[in-house]
Amino acid sequence: MVVRNQQVHLPLLTEKGVSLYLKREDLLHPHISGNKYRKLKYNLIEAQKGAFSTILTFGGAFSNHIAATAYAGKEYGFRTVGIIRGEELAGKWEHNPTLLMANANGMQFKFVSRANYRQRENIGFLKELENEFGNCYLLPEGGANAQAIKGCREILTPGDDGFDIISCAVGTGGTIAGIIDSSHTSQYILGFPALKGDFLKEDICKFVLKTNWELQTDYHFGGYAKVDSKLINFINDFKQLTGIPLDPIYTGKHLYGILDLVEKDYFSPNTRILAIHTGGLQGIVGMNIILKMKNLPLLDL
Ligand SMILES: Cc1ncc(COP(=O)(O)O)c(C=O)c1O
């Protein structure tokens, strides 16, 4: 499926002679948006081929992947089970908009401690889950596996050949791996990790052979799901000026990074940048609850 590339008009871009387009993957599907659609596509086909009736996956309380998998299960007739990080959520998940919606779409939850959650790739732990929930199609955290990367190869299309730079947010690295795979070697891929640490580079190297990419590691805002008023104000201003909504965990940090690099003359004049809007907008309502508790400005809805 091909989505449109929307040009972003901002005085800074005109001043620097750089053109920026956003690939509106967030508009792919109302509930399975952005890279989630790409990552689930071939996994759902595999689950159907293998005649699995249940998909079991992993995620945090505000996970876009959990939200999308629940909806996909409902739409394509799978039972879904979410192994959720944080046993303290067990009695109060109804206050979490992401989990509430996932449950309304049929997802059953098992809340586990952070220590148990870290075992999510351990064969013994997976066997225990299988004993509890039966034979399941296992989807790793963030949906990141070979089938997901195959789906993410479909983000770029021949119409994107004219772009010099392709950029995206990075969580597990699956999305950028698919993009690197399907890029031309004359294009340069920039990833903006939403979490702290340099380990992602190694993870991505396991999946790609090409070297036309790098990670910009200065835009995580303190770590995964960490935000401050500078980021919130940026997201609100960006929406007001361009009409395009961004999420606070991934795409907001990604676009903040791109525009900061433009400001710092990282790109030469006439550079054509295609930034991938990977979705994640379902997380805004939940983030606003946290922002309110912290007395921070809220994200415009
Ligand atoms: C909205 C959004 N953008 C980007 C990413 C990062 O994708 P990946 O985990 O494939 O690096 C995620 C996480 O999956 C996400 O939910």
Coordinates of C-alpha atoms and ligand atoms in Angstrom, one line a residue:
M1 CA 0.0 0.0 0.0
V2 CA 1.4 3.4 -1.0
V3 CA 0.8 6.5 1.2
R4 CA 1.4 10.1 0.2
N5 CA 4.4 12.1 0.9
Q6 CA 3.4 15.5 2.4
Q7 CA 5.7 18.4 2.1
V8 CA 6.4 20.3 5.3
H9 CA 6.5 24.0 4.9
L10 CA 8.4 25.9 7.6
P11 CA 10.4 29.1 7.5
L12 CA 13.6 27.3 8.7
L13 CA 13.5 24.9 5.8
T14 CA 13.1 27.7 3.3
E15 CA 15.9 29.7 4.9
K16 CA 18.3 26.6 4.7
G17 CA 17.1 25.6 1.2
V18 CA 16.3 22.1 2.5
S19 CA 13.1 20.3 1.5
L20 CA 11.4 18.0 3.9
Y21 CA 8.5 15.6 3.2
L22 CA 6.7 13.3 5.6
K23 CA 5.6 9.9 4.5
R24 CA 2.2 9.7 6.2
E25 CA 2.3 6.1 7.2
D26 CA 0.2 7.2 10.2
L27 CA -2.7 7.4 7.8
L28 CA -2.4 3.7 6.6
H29 CA -5.1 2.4 9.0
P30 CA -7.1 4.1 11.8
H31 CA -6.0 1.5 14.4
I32 CA -3.0 -0.3 13.0
S33 CA -1.1 2.7 12.0
G34 CA 2.4 3.4 10.7
N35 CA 5.1 0.8 11.1
K36 CA 2.7 -1.4 13.1
Y37 CA 0.8 -2.1 9.9
R38 CA 4.0 -3.0 8.1
K39 CA 5.3 -5.1 10.9
L40 CA 2.1 -7.1 11.4
K41 CA 1.3 -7.8 7.7
Y42 CA 3.5 -10.8 7.1
N43 CA 3.3 -12.0 10.7
L44 CA -0.5 -12.3 10.3
I45 CA -0.1 -14.1 7.0
E46 CA 2.4 -16.6 8.7
A47 CA 0.0 -17.1 11.7
Q48 CA -2.8 -17.8 9.3
K49 CA -0.6 -20.2 7.2
G50 CA 0.4 -22.0 10.4
A51 CA -3.3 -22.3 11.5
F52 CA -2.6 -20.6 14.8
S53 CA -5.7 -19.3 16.6
T54 CA -3.8 -17.2 19.2
I55 CA -1.2 -14.5 18.9
L56 CA 0.9 -13.9 22.0
T57 CA 3.1 -10.8 22.3
F58 CA 4.9 -8.5 24.7
G59 CA 4.8 -4.8 25.5
G60 CA 4.7 -1.9 28.0
A61 CA 1.6 -0.2 29.3
F62 CA 1.4 2.4 26.5
S63 CA 2.7 0.2 23.7
N64 CA 1.6 1.0 20.2
H65 CA 2.4 -2.6 19.3
I66 CA 0.0 -3.9 21.9
A67 CA -2.7 -1.6 20.7
A68 CA -2.2 -2.6 17.1
T69 CA -1.9 -6.3 17.7
A70 CA -5.2 -6.3 19.7
Y71 CA -7.0 -4.6 16.8
A72 CA -5.5 -6.8 14.2
G73 CA -6.6 -9.9 16.2
K74 CA -10.1 -8.6 16.2
E75 CA -10.1 -7.7 12.5
Y76 CA -8.5 -11.0 11.4
G77 CA -10.0 -13.4 13.8
F78 CA -7.2 -14.3 16.2
R79 CA -7.4 -14.5 20.0
T80 CA -4.7 -12.2 21.3
V81 CA -2.7 -12.4 24.6
G82 CA -0.5 -9.5 25.8
I83 CA 2.3 -10.1 28.3
I84 CA 2.5 -6.7 29.9
R85 CA 5.6 -5.3 31.7
G86 CA 4.7 -4.3 35.3
E87 CA 2.8 -6.5 37.7
E88 CA 1.6 -3.3 39.6
L89 CA -0.7 -2.6 36.7
A90 CA -2.8 -5.8 37.3
G91 CA -5.4 -4.1 39.4
K92 CA -5.5 -0.7 37.7
W93 CA -5.1 -1.3 33.9
E94 CA -8.6 0.2 33.3
H95 CA -7.1 3.6 34.0
N96 CA -4.7 3.1 31.1
P97 CA -6.2 4.2 27.7
T98 CA -4.0 1.9 25.6
L99 CA -4.8 -1.2 27.7
L100 CA -8.4 -0.3 28.0
M101 CA -8.7 -0.1 24.2
A102 CA -6.7 -3.3 23.6
N103 CA -8.9 -5.2 26.0
A104 CA -12.0 -3.8 24.3
N105 CA -10.6 -5.3 21.1
G106 CA -10.4 -8.7 22.8
M107 CA -6.8 -8.8 24.2
Q108 CA -6.3 -10.9 27.3
F109 CA -3.5 -9.7 29.6
K110 CA -0.9 -11.3 31.8
F111 CA 1.0 -8.7 33.9
V112 CA 4.5 -9.7 34.9
S113 CA 7.3 -8.2 37.0
R114 CA 10.1 -6.4 35.2
A115 CA 12.4 -9.3 36.1
N116 CA 10.1 -11.8 34.5
Y117 CA 9.6 -9.5 31.5
R118 CA 13.3 -9.5 30.9
Q119 CA 13.0 -13.3 30.4
R120 CA 10.7 -12.8 27.3
E121 CA 13.2 -14.5 25.0
N122 CA 14.1 -17.3 27.4
I123 CA 12.9 -20.7 26.1
G124 CA 11.8 -21.9 29.6
F125 CA 9.7 -18.8 30.1
L126 CA 8.2 -19.1 26.7
K127 CA 7.4 -22.8 27.4
E128 CA 5.6 -21.7 30.6
L129 CA 3.5 -19.2 28.6
E130 CA 2.7 -21.9 26.1
N131 CA 1.5 -24.2 28.9
E132 CA -0.7 -21.4 30.2
F133 CA -2.1 -20.1 26.9
G134 CA -1.8 -23.1 24.5
N135 CA -0.1 -23.2 21.2
C136 CA 0.5 -19.5 20.2
Y137 CA 2.0 -17.6 17.3
L138 CA 4.8 -15.7 19.2
L139 CA 5.4 -12.1 18.3
P140 CA 8.4 -10.5 20.0
E141 CA 8.3 -7.1 21.7
G142 CA 7.6 -4.3 19.2
G143 CA 6.7 -7.0 16.7
A144 CA 10.4 -7.0 15.6
N145 CA 11.2 -10.2 13.7
A146 CA 12.2 -11.2 10.1
Q147 CA 8.5 -11.0 9.0
A148 CA 8.3 -7.5 10.4
I149 CA 11.4 -6.4 8.5
K150 CA 10.0 -7.9 5.3
G151 CA 6.9 -5.7 5.8
C152 CA 9.0 -2.6 6.5
R153 CA 10.8 -3.1 3.2
E154 CA 7.5 -2.0 1.6
I155 CA 7.6 1.5 3.3
L156 CA 9.8 2.9 0.5
T157 CA 8.5 2.8 -3.0
P158 CA 10.0 3.7 -6.5
G159 CA 8.4 7.1 -6.1
D160 CA 10.9 7.8 -3.3
D161 CA 14.0 7.3 -5.3
G162 CA 14.6 11.1 -5.6
F163 CA 15.2 11.6 -1.9
D164 CA 18.8 12.0 -0.6
I165 CA 18.0 11.3 3.1
I166 CA 15.4 8.9 4.6
S167 CA 14.8 9.2 8.3
C168 CA 12.8 7.4 10.9
A169 CA 12.4 6.8 14.7
V170 CA 14.1 3.8 16.2
G171 CA 12.9 1.5 19.0
T172 CA 13.9 -2.1 18.4
G173 CA 15.5 -1.3 15.0
G174 CA 13.2 -3.4 12.9
T175 CA 11.7 -0.5 10.9
I176 CA 15.0 1.1 10.0
A177 CA 16.4 -2.3 9.0
G178 CA 13.6 -2.8 6.4
I179 CA 14.1 0.8 5.2
I180 CA 17.9 0.3 4.8
D181 CA 17.3 -2.9 2.9
S182 CA 15.0 -1.3 0.3
S183 CA 17.0 1.9 0.0
H184 CA 19.4 2.8 -2.8
T185 CA 23.0 2.9 -1.8
S186 CA 23.0 6.5 -3.0
Q187 CA 20.5 7.4 -0.3
Y188 CA 21.5 7.9 3.3
I189 CA 19.3 6.6 6.1
L190 CA 19.2 8.4 9.5
G191 CA 17.7 6.7 12.5
F192 CA 16.6 8.6 15.7
P193 CA 16.6 6.3 18.7
A194 CA 13.8 7.0 21.2
L195 CA 15.8 5.4 23.9
K196 CA 19.2 5.8 25.5
G197 CA 22.2 3.7 24.7
D198 CA 24.3 2.6 21.7
F199 CA 23.3 -1.1 21.7
L200 CA 20.8 -0.5 18.9
K201 CA 23.6 -0.1 16.3
E202 CA 24.7 -3.7 16.9
D203 CA 21.1 -5.0 16.8
I204 CA 20.5 -3.3 13.4
C205 CA 23.8 -4.6 12.0
K206 CA 22.5 -8.1 12.6
F207 CA 19.8 -7.5 10.0
V208 CA 21.4 -5.4 7.3
L209 CA 24.4 -5.6 5.0
K210 CA 24.4 -2.1 3.7
T211 CA 26.3 0.7 5.4
N212 CA 24.5 3.7 4.1
W213 CA 23.0 4.6 7.5
E214 CA 23.7 6.0 10.9
L215 CA 22.0 6.7 14.2
Q216 CA 21.6 10.2 15.6
T217 CA 21.7 9.4 19.3
D218 CA 21.2 12.9 20.9
Y219 CA 17.4 13.1 20.6
H220 CA 16.1 10.6 23.2
F221 CA 15.2 13.3 25.7
G222 CA 16.5 11.2 28.6
G223 CA 15.2 7.8 27.5
Y224 CA 12.2 5.7 26.5
A225 CA 8.9 7.6 27.0
K226 CA 10.8 10.5 28.8
V227 CA 9.6 13.9 27.7
D228 CA 10.1 17.5 28.8
S229 CA 8.2 20.8 28.1
K230 CA 10.6 21.6 25.2
L231 CA 9.5 18.4 23.4
I232 CA 5.8 18.9 24.2
N233 CA 5.9 22.5 23.0
F234 CA 7.7 21.5 19.8
I235 CA 5.0 18.8 19.0
N236 CA 2.2 21.3 19.7
D237 CA 3.9 24.0 17.5
F238 CA 4.6 21.6 14.7
K239 CA 1.0 20.6 14.6
Q240 CA -0.2 24.2 14.6
L241 CA 2.2 25.2 11.8
T242 CA 1.9 22.1 9.6
G243 CA -1.4 20.4 10.6
I244 CA 0.5 17.2 11.2
P245 CA 0.2 15.4 14.6
L246 CA 3.3 13.7 16.1
D247 CA 3.5 11.4 19.1
P248 CA 5.7 12.1 22.1
I249 CA 7.5 8.8 22.3
Y250 CA 8.8 8.3 18.7
T251 CA 7.9 10.7 15.9
G252 CA 8.1 13.9 18.0
K253 CA 11.7 13.1 19.0
H254 CA 12.5 12.1 15.4
L255 CA 11.1 15.3 13.8
Y256 CA 12.7 17.4 16.6
G257 CA 16.0 15.9 15.7
I258 CA 15.6 16.4 12.0
L259 CA 14.8 20.1 12.4
D260 CA 17.6 20.6 14.9
L261 CA 20.1 19.1 12.4
V262 CA 18.7 21.4 9.7
E263 CA 19.2 24.4 12.0
K264 CA 22.8 23.2 12.7
D265 CA 23.5 23.0 8.9
Y266 CA 24.0 19.3 9.0
F267 CA 22.3 19.1 5.6
S268 CA 23.7 21.0 2.6
P269 CA 21.3 23.2 0.6
N270 CA 19.0 21.4 -1.9
T271 CA 19.0 18.2 0.2
R272 CA 15.7 16.4 -0.1
I273 CA 14.7 14.6 3.1
L274 CA 11.9 12.0 3.4
A275 CA 11.0 11.5 7.1
I276 CA 8.8 8.5 7.8
H277 CA 5.8 9.2 10.0
T278 CA 5.6 5.8 11.9
G279 CA 2.3 6.6 13.7
G280 CA 2.0 6.1 17.4
L281 CA -0.7 8.7 17.9
Q282 CA -2.8 6.4 20.1
G283 CA -0.3 7.1 22.9
I284 CA -1.1 10.8 23.2
V285 CA -4.1 10.4 25.5
G286 CA -2.1 8.2 27.9
M287 CA 0.9 10.6 27.9
N288 CA -1.4 13.5 28.7
I289 CA -2.5 11.7 31.9
I290 CA 1.2 11.4 32.9
L291 CA 1.9 15.0 31.9
K292 CA -1.0 16.3 34.0
M293 CA 0.4 14.4 37.1
K294 CA 3.8 16.0 36.5
N295 CA 2.4 19.5 35.9
L296 CA 3.9 19.7 32.4
P297 CA 2.1 21.2 29.4
L298 CA -0.3 18.9 27.7
L299 CA -0.3 17.7 24.1
D300 CA -3.0 19.2 21.9
L301 CA -5.5 16.7 20.7
Ligands
LIG1 C1 5.3 5.0 16.4 C2 6.5 4.2 16.4 N1 7.5 4.7 15.7 C3 8.7 4.0 15.6 C4 8.9 2.9 16.3 C5 10.2 2.2 16.2 O1 10.2 1.0 15.5 P1 11.2 -0.1 15.7 O2 10.9 -0.8 17.0 O3 11.0 -1.0 14.5 O4 12.6 0.5 15.7 C6 7.9 2.3 17.1 C7 8.1 1.1 17.9 O5 7.8 0.0 17.4 C8 6.7 3.0 17.1 O6 5.6 2.6 17.9

